[in-house]
Structures are given as C-alpha cells and as structure tokens.
Amino acid sequence: MESQSTIGGRSAVLPEVLIVEDDFAFSQTMLALLEAEGFAAEAVNSTADALDRFSARSYPIVISDIYIDERTGLDVLRRARAVEPECAVILITGQGSLDTVLEATRAGAFDYIAKPFPLDRLVQTVRNAANAWAARRQNSLDETATLPGPGEYSPALVGHSDAMVETYKFISRVADSDATVLLQGETGTGKEMVARLIHQASPRRARRMVVVDCGALSGSLLEAELFGATRGAYTGADRDRTGLLEAAEGGTVFLDEIGEMEWAFQQRLLRFLQEREVRPLGSNTAKKVDVRVVAATNCDLRGMVAEKKFREDLWYRLQVATCQLAPLRDRRQDIPELVSFFLAKFARQAGTQTSTSSVRALRFSDDALVVAQQYGWPGNVRQLENLLERLAILHSGAVVDAAGLRSALSAMDPTSQSQTSPHQPGSTIAGPAESLSSLEEDHIRRVLEATRGNKTRAAEILGIERKTLYRKLEKMRLAHS
C-alpha cells in the first residue's frame, strides 16, 4: 500500500510503514506522527505478529524496537528483508551495543536509533528511508551480508548513550572497507580501542594491527620505524630493518597522535596513502604493501591546517571516513555502566592474581554515582578507569560512598572541586598517628604490589608522572627494586 504526499513541493508516493513496538503508548505516538506526515502506517506489539504479517505480505519500511519479547528486532529485520530485500528497517533501542549494531548493519538495517530521541529525528529517518526506497524501486539490490557469530567482537566499548550508538554504527559501517579512517577526540576517549574494534570487525582481523605513536618519534626515526631502513642508512643501522607498514601486510596500521607528526614527514605519509608503496631509508626500491590505515588525533587538524602546521592535502586524504568520539562529560548516562564494568573487571583480575574466586567487586553507592556523574572527567574514560583501579586496590570497604569518591578524586586531581575529609566514611586515609610521608609510601607500595612492579601503570593509577614516581622511589630506596 502506498500513499500520496508532497515532498519539497512535488507530489511523491510514500511507502507503507510497519511499526513493531511492545510499548503501546509509544507505538501509537509514532503511528499518529507518521500518519500526520502522510505515511500509511500500522502497528503490532509483538515479534510474532510482525512475522505473521511478513508471511502474508511485505513492507517497504519497518520500524522495530530491538528488545521486544522472546525474539528480537534482529529477527524482524532478517524476516522483513528476506521477504522484501529492498525493505528499509529502522531499529530503535535503549540498550544499544557494538555487537547488536554490527549484526544489524551487516543484516542490512537502514539505521539504528538510540532511545531517547527527538521525534523529529524519527520522522527525518523515515523520510530518508522513503527517498532511498523510491530511488531503488527500479533497481532492487539485496545487500544482506553473512553475519558473524554471536560474541565474535570484543565488547570493549561500554555504554548505550546516543553518542556511543553513533560510534557503534560508525565502526560497523567502515569495518568491511579498506578506507582510511580518522578518529578525533580528547585524550582518554578511547580512540585506540575504536581502532582495534574496527580491525577486529574487519576481514583483516586474522592479521596484525600495528600501533605507532607518531608524537613519540622525530621525523627521521618515525620514517625508519614505518618504512624500514637498509644497513648503513643511518648511524647505528647495522642491519636491514623491516618497517612497520611492511610488517603489517594484510592488516591494519594505527597511527596515533598524527597531529604531532613533523611537517617534513607529512609529505612522505601522503605519498604512501596515495601510492601504497614503501621505500626503506637508504634503498632505491619501492615495494607495494596492503595495509589499512587508521589515524587518530586529539588536535584540531582543521585549525592546524589554517595555521600551516598540518598539510591540507594530507588532511583531505585522511578525511575519507571520520569519527568524533564524545568526551565522557557528554555521555554521563553511561557512567554507572562504566563503573560497574570496570569494577567487575578489576575484581576478576584480583581473583586471578590471588587464585581465588571469592573476590567480590567493589560497588558504588547511589550518592557516589551522582558524584561521578556530576564530575567533569577531564581525562575521560581513561581517567575513570584509572580511578576505579585505584579504588579497587586501596579502598578498605565493600562500598564507595560519595565522601570516599570525593577523596579519591581529590587525591588524583588536586584541582578538582571535590570536597574531601579524612574522617568521613569510605575515606582511604589511615589514622592520625601516621605521618603524611609514611601514608604516601604505604600507598605507593600497595599500588606497585597490585601492578606487580609495573611503574608505568602504577604512575597512571597514582595520577602522577612516571619521573615523579621514580623520584619518590629513589627517596624510598626502591627505584631499582
């Protein structure tokens, strides 16, 4: 069934829409909204009813919640597109995850919307689906792909906010291509994790993913690291060295902090992205390599281009597929889930280290969760993870309350506005008889023990620079232990 409407001043045929939603009030709201826009729409409240409808007929557009009853919106999606390959299925949910978005995208979902969402967004999505349906009416294309098995992809990203669902959608859309990807976002937002998930979800997942910190190496060292070098190419080059681009053949290279790359090297990288060839330092022979490039930065590359600090042609070459990762302060609704996820992770690790399964996860009180959601988290998810690991190691009770969290935040971030008191419940401060220096030394020893002597990780948990930790260890006569 089709209806007539006017889009952009012209008459258009609108496809019929089926709504699958177990919340009656919400389904009626969507029904009324779409009918007001000129769509012929009907609604069912179970997957069984939807599948029965598909047994009798097809629909050009289907809107379905994912979590409905014993079946899911993914079952609706597959049946709808099996009956009508051109069907545009729009999935909506308040519990989005990377696995479900990947599965939905590979099964041919038109879009995936996280609740809550403005109703005008739903209308625009349906209009987009209607336009796509109209364009394909004479040229049916079945784009259904073979689906991966459940749990094939690591659930490393946590959260169901709209920002996270958009990130899941981006991963699912770019995973199967070889397009260069640029990930942008503040420090600690998870750019490397997203890069790894893109690699894991891609056909290249059986090969290597190589990580290169572009900000840690000078231009000449970075060139040798990426492209390799022949014996004698520079002082100390006593043998031929294979570059990381060649070593990652068939896989993925993640170029982190690409905004820190020296200007002179940017031209070399641009040439590689254009030609996909490597020529080691000291060699006259170039070699084709097959690698996928994912780059990341916390810099404003557009501003750097304007200031002539980053090549404009390289910036355009990197912008094939871009994703802006949201800071934690813009997805506060994910914080309780992140807290639960990380505390459970650290409890499992503690159980493994102590060869016991009786280790219980620390938990946050309701008021502590409120404090966590109100805090700005300048270091984003990485800061939250480090703080939670610190609490899992050092907190004496089973529950972290608001006072205990404020104390921990103040210890990690002295510039925070958190109110602290060593006498409030949940504080990790010891009795008044101990000196401040002995408390600090005991604190450092416990963190080092928990990290098994990993000083880099210990410094992250303590919230100090590695060199600062070494100075303190020198004072404690533990620097070489």
Short mmCIF file of C-alpha atoms in Angstrom, two decimals:
data_model
loop_
_atom_site.label_atom_id
_atom_site.label_comp_id
_atom_site.label_asym_id
_atom_site.label_seq_id
_atom_site.Cartn_x
_atom_site.Cartn_y
_atom_site.Cartn_z
CA MET A 1 0.00 0.00 0.00
CA GLU A 2 1.23 3.47 -0.88
CA SER A 3 0.02 6.99 -0.15
CA GLN A 4 0.43 10.34 -1.86
CA SER A 5 2.23 13.24 -0.20
CA THR A 6 4.22 16.31 -1.11
CA ILE A 7 7.98 16.45 -0.54
CA GLY A 8 9.93 19.56 -1.47
CA GLY A 9 6.97 21.00 -3.40
CA ARG A 10 6.38 17.93 -5.53
CA SER A 11 3.95 15.05 -5.31
CA ALA A 12 5.51 11.81 -4.12
CA VAL A 13 4.37 8.29 -3.43
CA LEU A 14 5.10 7.36 0.19
CA PRO A 15 5.72 3.73 1.14
CA GLU A 16 3.77 2.00 3.89
CA VAL A 17 5.38 1.64 7.31
CA LEU A 18 5.03 -1.21 9.83
CA ILE A 19 5.80 -0.36 13.48
CA VAL A 20 6.85 -3.21 15.81
CA GLU A 21 6.83 -1.94 19.42
CA ASP A 22 5.60 -3.53 22.66
CA ASP A 23 5.09 -0.15 24.37
CA PHE A 24 1.52 0.60 23.24
CA ALA A 25 1.60 4.31 24.08
CA PHE A 26 4.87 4.84 22.24
CA SER A 27 3.74 2.85 19.19
CA GLN A 28 0.54 4.92 18.99
CA THR A 29 2.56 8.12 19.21
CA MET A 30 4.76 7.00 16.31
CA LEU A 31 1.71 5.86 14.38
CA ALA A 32 -0.06 9.22 14.74
CA LEU A 33 3.13 11.12 13.92
CA LEU A 34 3.80 9.22 10.69
CA GLU A 35 0.17 9.40 9.57
CA ALA A 36 0.28 13.17 10.12
CA GLU A 37 3.28 13.22 7.77
CA GLY A 38 1.29 11.42 5.09
CA PHE A 39 2.58 7.87 5.57
CA ALA A 40 0.24 4.90 5.65
CA ALA A 41 1.30 3.12 8.84
CA GLU A 42 0.17 0.29 11.06
CA ALA A 43 1.50 -1.13 14.33
CA VAL A 44 1.87 -4.52 16.02
CA ASN A 45 3.08 -5.16 19.57
CA SER A 46 4.97 -8.46 19.26
CA THR A 47 7.52 -10.12 17.03
CA ALA A 48 5.09 -13.00 16.42
CA ASP A 49 2.51 -10.59 14.97
CA ALA A 50 5.21 -8.97 12.82
CA LEU A 51 6.42 -12.30 11.46
CA ASP A 52 2.81 -13.29 10.71
CA ARG A 53 2.39 -10.09 8.70
CA PHE A 54 5.53 -10.89 6.70
CA SER A 55 4.10 -14.32 5.87
CA ALA A 56 1.26 -12.59 4.05
CA ARG A 57 2.93 -9.52 2.58
CA SER A 58 5.98 -7.26 2.53
CA TYR A 59 6.58 -3.70 3.73
CA PRO A 60 8.90 -1.09 2.23
CA ILE A 61 9.73 0.39 5.69
CA VAL A 62 9.74 -1.28 9.11
CA ILE A 63 10.41 0.41 12.45
CA SER A 64 11.17 -2.08 15.22
CA ASP A 65 12.37 -1.98 18.79
CA ILE A 66 15.19 -4.50 19.34
CA TYR A 67 14.25 -5.93 22.71
CA ILE A 68 10.57 -6.88 22.50
CA ASP A 69 9.84 -10.45 23.66
CA GLU A 70 11.38 -13.91 23.22
CA ARG A 71 12.52 -12.79 19.76
CA THR A 72 14.22 -9.50 18.91
CA GLY A 73 14.17 -6.76 16.35
CA LEU A 74 17.04 -8.56 14.63
CA ASP A 75 14.65 -11.42 13.85
CA VAL A 76 12.19 -8.86 12.49
CA LEU A 77 14.98 -7.32 10.42
CA ARG A 78 16.04 -10.62 8.85
CA ARG A 79 12.49 -11.75 8.03
CA ALA A 80 11.49 -8.35 6.63
CA ARG A 81 14.48 -8.27 4.29
CA ALA A 82 14.11 -11.92 3.35
CA VAL A 83 10.57 -11.17 2.16
CA GLU A 84 11.47 -7.79 0.65
CA PRO A 85 15.22 -7.24 0.02
CA GLU A 86 14.64 -3.51 -0.50
CA CYS A 87 12.92 -3.12 2.87
CA ALA A 88 14.40 -0.29 4.96
CA VAL A 89 14.43 -1.47 8.57
CA ILE A 90 14.96 1.16 11.28
CA LEU A 91 15.88 -0.32 14.66
CA ILE A 92 15.35 1.58 17.92
CA THR A 93 16.55 0.64 21.38
CA GLY A 94 17.58 1.91 24.78
CA GLN A 95 20.20 -0.84 25.12
CA GLY A 96 22.47 -0.45 22.14
CA SER A 97 25.78 -2.34 21.99
CA LEU A 98 28.54 -2.79 19.45
CA ASP A 99 27.60 -6.42 18.78
CA THR A 100 23.95 -5.62 18.03
CA VAL A 101 24.83 -2.63 15.85
CA LEU A 102 27.36 -4.69 13.90
CA GLU A 103 24.87 -7.51 13.45
CA ALA A 104 22.09 -5.10 12.49
CA THR A 105 24.28 -3.26 9.98
CA ARG A 106 25.54 -6.44 8.36
CA ALA A 107 21.99 -7.76 8.13
CA GLY A 108 21.11 -4.63 6.17
CA ALA A 109 19.48 -2.31 8.73
CA PHE A 110 18.79 1.13 7.28
CA ASP A 111 19.50 2.92 10.57
CA TYR A 112 19.81 2.35 14.28
CA ILE A 113 18.48 4.95 16.74
CA ALA A 114 19.15 5.03 20.49
CA LYS A 115 16.40 5.99 22.94
CA PRO A 116 15.56 8.59 23.99
CA PHE A 117 15.45 10.50 20.71
CA PRO A 118 13.54 13.54 19.42
CA LEU A 119 10.52 12.51 17.37
CA ASP A 120 11.55 14.78 14.52
CA ARG A 121 14.67 12.64 14.14
CA LEU A 122 12.49 9.57 13.64
CA VAL A 123 10.41 11.39 11.05
CA GLN A 124 13.53 12.50 9.17
CA THR A 125 14.93 8.96 9.26
CA VAL A 126 11.68 7.58 7.83
CA ARG A 127 11.74 10.26 5.13
CA ASN A 128 15.33 9.30 4.27
CA ALA A 129 14.25 5.67 4.05
CA ALA A 130 11.34 6.63 1.81
CA ASN A 131 13.66 8.55 -0.52
CA ALA A 132 16.08 5.61 -0.68
CA TRP A 133 13.17 3.23 -1.36
CA ALA A 134 11.93 5.42 -4.20
CA ALA A 135 15.39 5.55 -5.75
CA ARG A 136 15.72 1.76 -5.63
CA ARG A 137 12.26 0.81 -6.85
CA GLN A 138 13.52 0.03 -10.35
CA ASN A 139 16.81 -1.50 -9.30
CA SER A 140 16.41 -3.96 -6.45
CA LEU A 141 19.66 -4.63 -4.59
CA ASP A 142 19.95 -7.30 -1.94
CA GLU A 143 22.81 -6.15 0.28
CA THR A 144 22.33 -8.74 3.03
CA ALA A 145 25.75 -9.95 4.25
CA THR A 146 26.86 -13.08 6.04
CA LEU A 147 26.59 -12.40 9.75
CA PRO A 148 29.34 -13.07 12.29
CA GLY A 149 28.66 -15.44 15.15
CA PRO A 150 27.45 -14.06 18.49
CA GLY A 151 30.20 -12.63 20.64
CA GLU A 152 32.74 -12.58 17.81
CA TYR A 153 33.59 -8.97 18.54
CA SER A 154 35.01 -7.77 21.85
CA PRO A 155 32.51 -5.71 23.92
CA ALA A 156 35.34 -3.36 24.89
CA LEU A 157 33.28 -0.21 24.39
CA VAL A 158 30.69 0.29 27.10
CA GLY A 159 27.57 2.44 27.02
CA HIS A 160 24.15 2.82 25.44
CA SER A 161 24.04 6.60 25.05
CA ASP A 162 23.21 8.10 21.68
CA ALA A 163 26.86 9.11 21.26
CA MET A 164 28.02 5.53 21.81
CA VAL A 165 25.42 4.09 19.45
CA GLU A 166 26.64 6.52 16.78
CA THR A 167 30.18 5.22 17.40
CA TYR A 168 28.98 1.61 17.10
CA LYS A 169 27.27 2.49 13.83
CA PHE A 170 30.45 4.11 12.51
CA ILE A 171 32.51 1.01 13.34
CA SER A 172 30.00 -1.26 11.64
CA ARG A 173 29.88 0.91 8.51
CA VAL A 174 33.63 1.23 7.94
CA ALA A 175 34.78 -2.21 9.15
CA ASP A 176 34.40 -4.06 5.86
CA SER A 177 36.01 -1.38 3.71
CA ASP A 178 39.68 -0.51 3.26
CA ALA A 179 39.00 3.22 3.59
CA THR A 180 41.41 5.32 5.61
CA VAL A 181 39.81 6.26 8.93
CA LEU A 182 40.43 9.35 11.06
CA LEU A 183 39.39 9.20 14.72
CA GLN A 184 39.19 12.51 16.56
CA GLY A 185 38.59 13.11 20.24
CA GLU A 186 40.07 14.25 23.51
CA THR A 187 42.71 12.23 25.33
CA GLY A 188 41.16 9.23 27.04
CA THR A 189 38.04 8.94 24.88
CA GLY A 190 39.03 5.52 23.53
CA LYS A 191 40.45 6.21 20.08
CA GLU A 192 42.83 3.25 20.13
CA MET A 193 40.04 0.99 21.39
CA VAL A 194 37.81 2.05 18.49
CA ALA A 195 40.69 1.42 16.08
CA ARG A 196 41.13 -2.09 17.49
CA LEU A 197 37.42 -2.80 17.19
CA ILE A 198 37.42 -1.64 13.56
CA HIS A 199 40.30 -4.04 12.93
CA GLN A 200 38.61 -6.90 14.82
CA ALA A 201 35.38 -6.40 12.88
CA SER A 202 37.13 -6.28 9.51
CA PRO A 203 38.20 -9.02 7.08
CA ARG A 204 41.78 -8.17 8.17
CA ARG A 205 41.25 -9.37 11.77
CA ALA A 206 43.37 -12.51 11.27
CA ARG A 207 46.42 -10.34 10.50
CA ARG A 208 48.36 -7.88 12.65
CA MET A 209 47.33 -4.48 13.91
CA VAL A 210 50.43 -2.34 14.48
CA VAL A 211 50.27 0.74 16.74
CA VAL A 212 52.60 3.69 16.09
CA ASP A 213 52.83 6.72 18.41
CA CYS A 214 53.65 9.50 15.97
CA GLY A 215 54.23 12.01 18.75
CA ALA A 216 56.95 9.95 20.42
CA LEU A 217 59.35 9.85 17.46
CA SER A 218 61.17 12.51 15.48
CA GLY A 219 60.70 12.64 11.71
CA SER A 220 63.77 10.53 10.81
CA LEU A 221 63.09 7.92 13.50
CA LEU A 222 59.42 7.76 12.54
CA GLU A 223 60.37 7.29 8.89
CA ALA A 224 62.69 4.40 9.76
CA GLU A 225 60.07 2.92 12.07
CA LEU A 226 57.30 3.00 9.45
CA PHE A 227 59.19 2.46 6.20
CA GLY A 228 62.21 0.50 7.38
CA ALA A 229 65.89 1.06 6.63
CA THR A 230 68.79 -0.66 4.93
CA ARG A 231 72.10 -1.42 6.58
CA GLY A 232 74.21 1.75 6.84
CA ALA A 233 71.28 4.09 6.10
CA TYR A 234 72.00 5.97 9.33
CA THR A 235 74.39 5.78 12.26
CA GLY A 236 73.76 2.57 14.15
CA ALA A 237 71.91 0.82 11.28
CA ASP A 238 73.97 -2.38 11.36
CA ARG A 239 71.38 -4.48 9.54
CA ASP A 240 68.38 -4.21 7.24
CA ARG A 241 65.24 -3.34 9.16
CA THR A 242 61.68 -4.06 8.06
CA GLY A 243 59.31 -1.15 8.60
CA LEU A 244 56.02 -1.47 10.46
CA LEU A 245 53.97 -0.77 7.33
CA GLU A 246 55.50 -3.81 5.63
CA ALA A 247 55.31 -5.88 8.82
CA ALA A 248 51.56 -5.21 8.98
CA GLU A 249 50.98 -6.63 5.48
CA GLY A 250 47.34 -7.63 5.14
CA GLY A 251 46.46 -6.00 8.46
CA THR A 252 45.97 -2.54 9.96
CA VAL A 253 48.33 0.26 11.00
CA PHE A 254 47.09 2.61 13.71
CA LEU A 255 48.83 5.99 13.58
CA ASP A 256 48.17 7.58 16.97
CA GLU A 257 48.63 11.32 17.64
CA ILE A 258 49.01 12.08 13.97
CA GLY A 259 48.68 15.78 14.72
CA GLU A 260 52.13 15.62 16.36
CA MET A 261 53.79 14.45 13.15
CA GLU A 262 56.54 16.73 11.87
CA TRP A 263 55.76 18.74 8.73
CA ALA A 264 58.65 17.21 6.76
CA PHE A 265 57.32 13.69 7.31
CA GLN A 266 53.72 14.55 6.39
CA GLN A 267 54.59 14.60 2.68
CA ARG A 268 56.07 11.10 2.95
CA LEU A 269 52.90 9.80 4.61
CA LEU A 270 50.73 11.50 1.99
CA ARG A 271 52.67 9.78 -0.79
CA PHE A 272 52.24 6.42 0.91
CA LEU A 273 48.47 6.91 1.26
CA GLN A 274 48.29 7.75 -2.44
CA GLU A 275 50.57 5.01 -3.78
CA ARG A 276 50.60 2.34 -1.01
CA GLU A 277 54.32 1.82 -1.53
CA VAL A 278 57.17 1.74 0.97
CA ARG A 279 60.79 2.56 0.22
CA PRO A 280 63.13 1.92 3.15
CA LEU A 281 65.69 4.55 4.09
CA GLY A 282 68.82 4.00 2.01
CA SER A 283 67.01 1.98 -0.65
CA ASN A 284 66.09 2.88 -4.22
CA THR A 285 63.48 0.13 -4.47
CA ALA A 286 59.82 0.62 -3.54
CA LYS A 287 57.51 -2.20 -2.56
CA LYS A 288 53.71 -2.37 -2.66
CA VAL A 289 52.06 -3.14 0.67
CA ASP A 290 48.45 -3.94 1.52
CA VAL A 291 47.55 -2.29 4.82
CA ARG A 292 44.57 -0.40 6.16
CA VAL A 293 45.42 2.92 7.86
CA VAL A 294 43.53 4.21 10.89
CA ALA A 295 44.77 7.54 12.26
CA ALA A 296 43.85 9.36 15.45
CA THR A 297 44.39 12.77 16.99
CA ASN A 298 43.28 14.94 19.89
CA CYS A 299 44.32 18.02 17.93
CA ASP A 300 42.16 20.37 15.89
CA LEU A 301 43.54 19.44 12.49
CA ARG A 302 41.35 21.98 10.71
CA GLY A 303 42.85 24.73 12.85
CA MET A 304 46.34 23.34 12.31
CA VAL A 305 45.76 23.43 8.54
CA ALA A 306 44.76 27.10 8.81
CA GLU A 307 47.92 27.80 10.80
CA LYS A 308 50.08 25.91 8.25
CA LYS A 309 51.06 23.33 10.87
CA PHE A 310 49.40 20.43 9.08
CA ARG A 311 49.31 19.79 5.34
CA GLU A 312 45.92 20.49 3.80
CA ASP A 313 46.30 17.76 1.16
CA LEU A 314 47.13 15.19 3.85
CA TRP A 315 44.15 16.32 5.91
CA TYR A 316 41.84 15.77 2.94
CA ARG A 317 43.40 12.36 2.29
CA LEU A 318 42.77 11.34 5.92
CA GLN A 319 39.16 12.51 5.87
CA VAL A 320 37.77 9.58 3.91
CA ALA A 321 35.87 8.36 6.98
CA THR A 322 35.95 10.38 10.20
CA CYS A 323 34.51 9.84 13.65
CA GLN A 324 34.42 12.35 16.51
CA LEU A 325 34.46 10.50 19.83
CA ALA A 326 32.39 12.14 22.54
CA PRO A 327 34.03 13.14 25.84
CA LEU A 328 32.68 11.41 28.94
CA ARG A 329 31.01 14.62 30.16
CA ASP A 330 28.77 14.46 27.07
CA ARG A 331 27.61 10.93 27.83
CA ARG A 332 27.13 10.99 31.59
CA GLN A 333 24.32 8.44 31.39
CA ASP A 334 26.97 5.81 30.54
CA ILE A 335 28.93 6.40 33.76
CA PRO A 336 27.02 3.93 36.01
CA GLU A 337 27.51 1.18 33.42
CA LEU A 338 31.20 2.05 33.02
CA VAL A 339 31.69 1.98 36.80
CA SER A 340 30.05 -1.44 37.04
CA PHE A 341 32.04 -2.78 34.07
CA PHE A 342 35.45 -1.67 35.33
CA LEU A 343 34.91 -2.66 38.96
CA ALA A 344 33.82 -6.15 37.85
CA LYS A 345 36.88 -6.33 35.58
CA PHE A 346 39.27 -5.44 38.40
CA ALA A 347 37.58 -7.93 40.74
CA ARG A 348 38.11 -10.69 38.13
CA GLN A 349 41.75 -9.69 37.77
CA ALA A 350 42.21 -9.74 41.56
CA GLY A 351 40.63 -13.19 41.71
CA THR A 352 43.00 -14.45 39.03
CA GLN A 353 46.03 -12.99 40.79
CA THR A 354 45.08 -14.48 44.16
CA SER A 355 43.96 -17.83 42.72
CA THR A 356 40.56 -17.48 44.34
CA SER A 357 37.06 -16.95 43.04
CA SER A 358 35.83 -15.36 46.28
CA VAL A 359 36.97 -11.82 45.44
CA ARG A 360 33.92 -9.56 45.34
CA ALA A 361 33.58 -6.47 43.18
CA LEU A 362 33.61 -3.10 44.86
CA ARG A 363 30.42 -1.14 44.24
CA PHE A 364 29.33 2.49 44.29
CA SER A 365 26.52 3.78 46.46
CA ASP A 366 23.77 5.78 44.75
CA ASP A 367 25.17 9.06 46.06
CA ALA A 368 28.64 8.13 44.77
CA LEU A 369 27.17 7.55 41.31
CA VAL A 370 25.61 11.02 41.48
CA VAL A 371 29.04 12.50 42.30
CA ALA A 372 30.61 10.53 39.45
CA GLN A 373 28.01 11.83 37.00
CA GLN A 374 28.47 15.42 38.17
CA TYR A 375 32.27 15.39 37.88
CA GLY A 376 33.79 16.74 34.65
CA TRP A 377 36.27 13.89 33.94
CA PRO A 378 38.90 15.91 32.03
CA GLY A 379 40.78 12.66 31.35
CA ASN A 380 37.59 10.98 30.12
CA VAL A 381 37.13 7.18 30.30
CA ARG A 382 40.84 6.58 30.83
CA GLN A 383 40.76 8.75 33.96
CA LEU A 384 37.64 6.98 35.22
CA GLU A 385 39.26 3.57 34.65
CA ASN A 386 42.46 4.59 36.46
CA LEU A 387 40.48 5.97 39.40
CA LEU A 388 38.41 2.79 39.66
CA GLU A 389 41.50 0.60 39.53
CA ARG A 390 42.99 2.69 42.30
CA LEU A 391 39.87 2.30 44.42
CA ALA A 392 39.72 -1.45 43.72
CA ILE A 393 43.28 -1.75 45.09
CA LEU A 394 43.17 0.68 48.00
CA HIS A 395 39.60 1.11 49.22
CA SER A 396 39.05 -0.71 52.51
CA GLY A 397 35.28 -1.28 52.40
CA ALA A 398 32.92 -3.04 50.02
CA VAL A 399 31.07 0.15 49.05
CA VAL A 400 32.40 3.50 47.85
CA ASP A 401 30.17 6.33 49.06
CA ALA A 402 30.14 9.97 47.95
CA ALA A 403 32.74 11.06 50.52
CA GLY A 404 35.09 8.24 49.56
CA LEU A 405 34.80 9.09 45.88
CA ARG A 406 35.41 12.80 46.51
CA SER A 407 38.51 11.88 48.50
CA ALA A 408 39.81 9.66 45.70
CA LEU A 409 39.08 12.33 43.09
CA SER A 410 40.88 14.94 45.15
CA ALA A 411 43.91 12.68 45.52
CA MET A 412 44.04 12.02 41.77
CA ASP A 413 43.11 15.53 40.67
CA PRO A 414 44.05 18.18 43.27
CA THR A 415 42.49 20.90 41.08
CA SER A 416 39.06 19.27 41.27
CA GLN A 417 36.25 20.89 43.23
CA SER A 418 35.63 17.67 45.16
CA GLN A 419 35.12 18.16 48.89
CA THR A 420 37.28 15.79 50.92
CA SER A 421 37.51 14.84 54.57
CA PRO A 422 39.76 12.18 56.10
CA HIS A 423 37.18 11.48 58.77
CA GLN A 424 34.20 10.70 56.55
CA PRO A 425 33.11 7.10 55.88
CA GLY A 426 34.76 5.47 52.88
CA SER A 427 37.95 7.51 53.13
CA THR A 428 41.14 5.60 52.44
CA ILE A 429 43.15 7.84 54.78
CA ALA A 430 44.63 5.98 57.74
CA GLY A 431 44.65 7.02 61.38
CA PRO A 432 46.06 10.37 62.61
CA ALA A 433 49.10 8.78 64.23
CA GLU A 434 50.71 8.13 60.85
CA SER A 435 52.77 10.81 59.12
CA LEU A 436 51.85 12.05 55.66
CA SER A 437 55.10 10.70 54.20
CA SER A 438 54.55 7.23 55.64
CA LEU A 439 50.99 7.21 54.30
CA GLU A 440 52.28 8.15 50.86
CA GLU A 441 54.97 5.47 50.93
CA ASP A 442 52.48 2.83 52.03
CA HIS A 443 50.12 3.98 49.27
CA ILE A 444 52.86 3.68 46.63
CA ARG A 445 53.95 0.25 47.87
CA ARG A 446 50.38 -1.08 47.66
CA VAL A 447 49.92 0.21 44.12
CA LEU A 448 53.26 -1.24 43.00
CA GLU A 449 52.33 -4.57 44.54
CA ALA A 450 48.97 -4.55 42.78
CA THR A 451 50.61 -3.73 39.43
CA ARG A 452 53.34 -6.32 40.01
CA GLY A 453 56.05 -3.67 39.82
CA ASN A 454 54.83 -2.07 36.58
CA LYS A 455 55.94 1.50 37.27
CA THR A 456 54.24 2.99 34.21
CA ARG A 457 50.89 1.53 35.23
CA ALA A 458 51.48 2.48 38.87
CA ALA A 459 52.14 6.10 37.88
CA GLU A 460 48.88 6.17 35.91
CA ILE A 461 46.90 4.84 38.88
CA LEU A 462 48.61 7.26 41.26
CA GLY A 463 47.87 10.13 38.89
CA ILE A 464 51.50 11.29 38.69
CA GLU A 465 54.19 11.44 36.03
CA ARG A 466 56.50 8.42 35.73
CA LYS A 467 59.53 10.61 36.52
CA THR A 468 57.79 11.85 39.67
CA LEU A 469 57.23 8.26 40.76
CA TYR A 470 60.92 7.48 40.19
CA ARG A 471 61.92 10.43 42.37
CA LYS A 472 59.69 9.15 45.14
CA LEU A 473 61.05 5.62 44.75
CA GLU A 474 64.62 6.95 44.93
CA LYS A 475 63.70 8.59 48.22
CA MET A 476 62.14 5.30 49.39
CA ARG A 477 65.25 3.38 48.14
CA LEU A 478 63.01 1.36 45.84
CA ALA A 479 63.97 2.78 42.46
CA HIS A 480 65.78 -0.37 41.34
CA SER A 481 63.57 -2.93 43.04
#
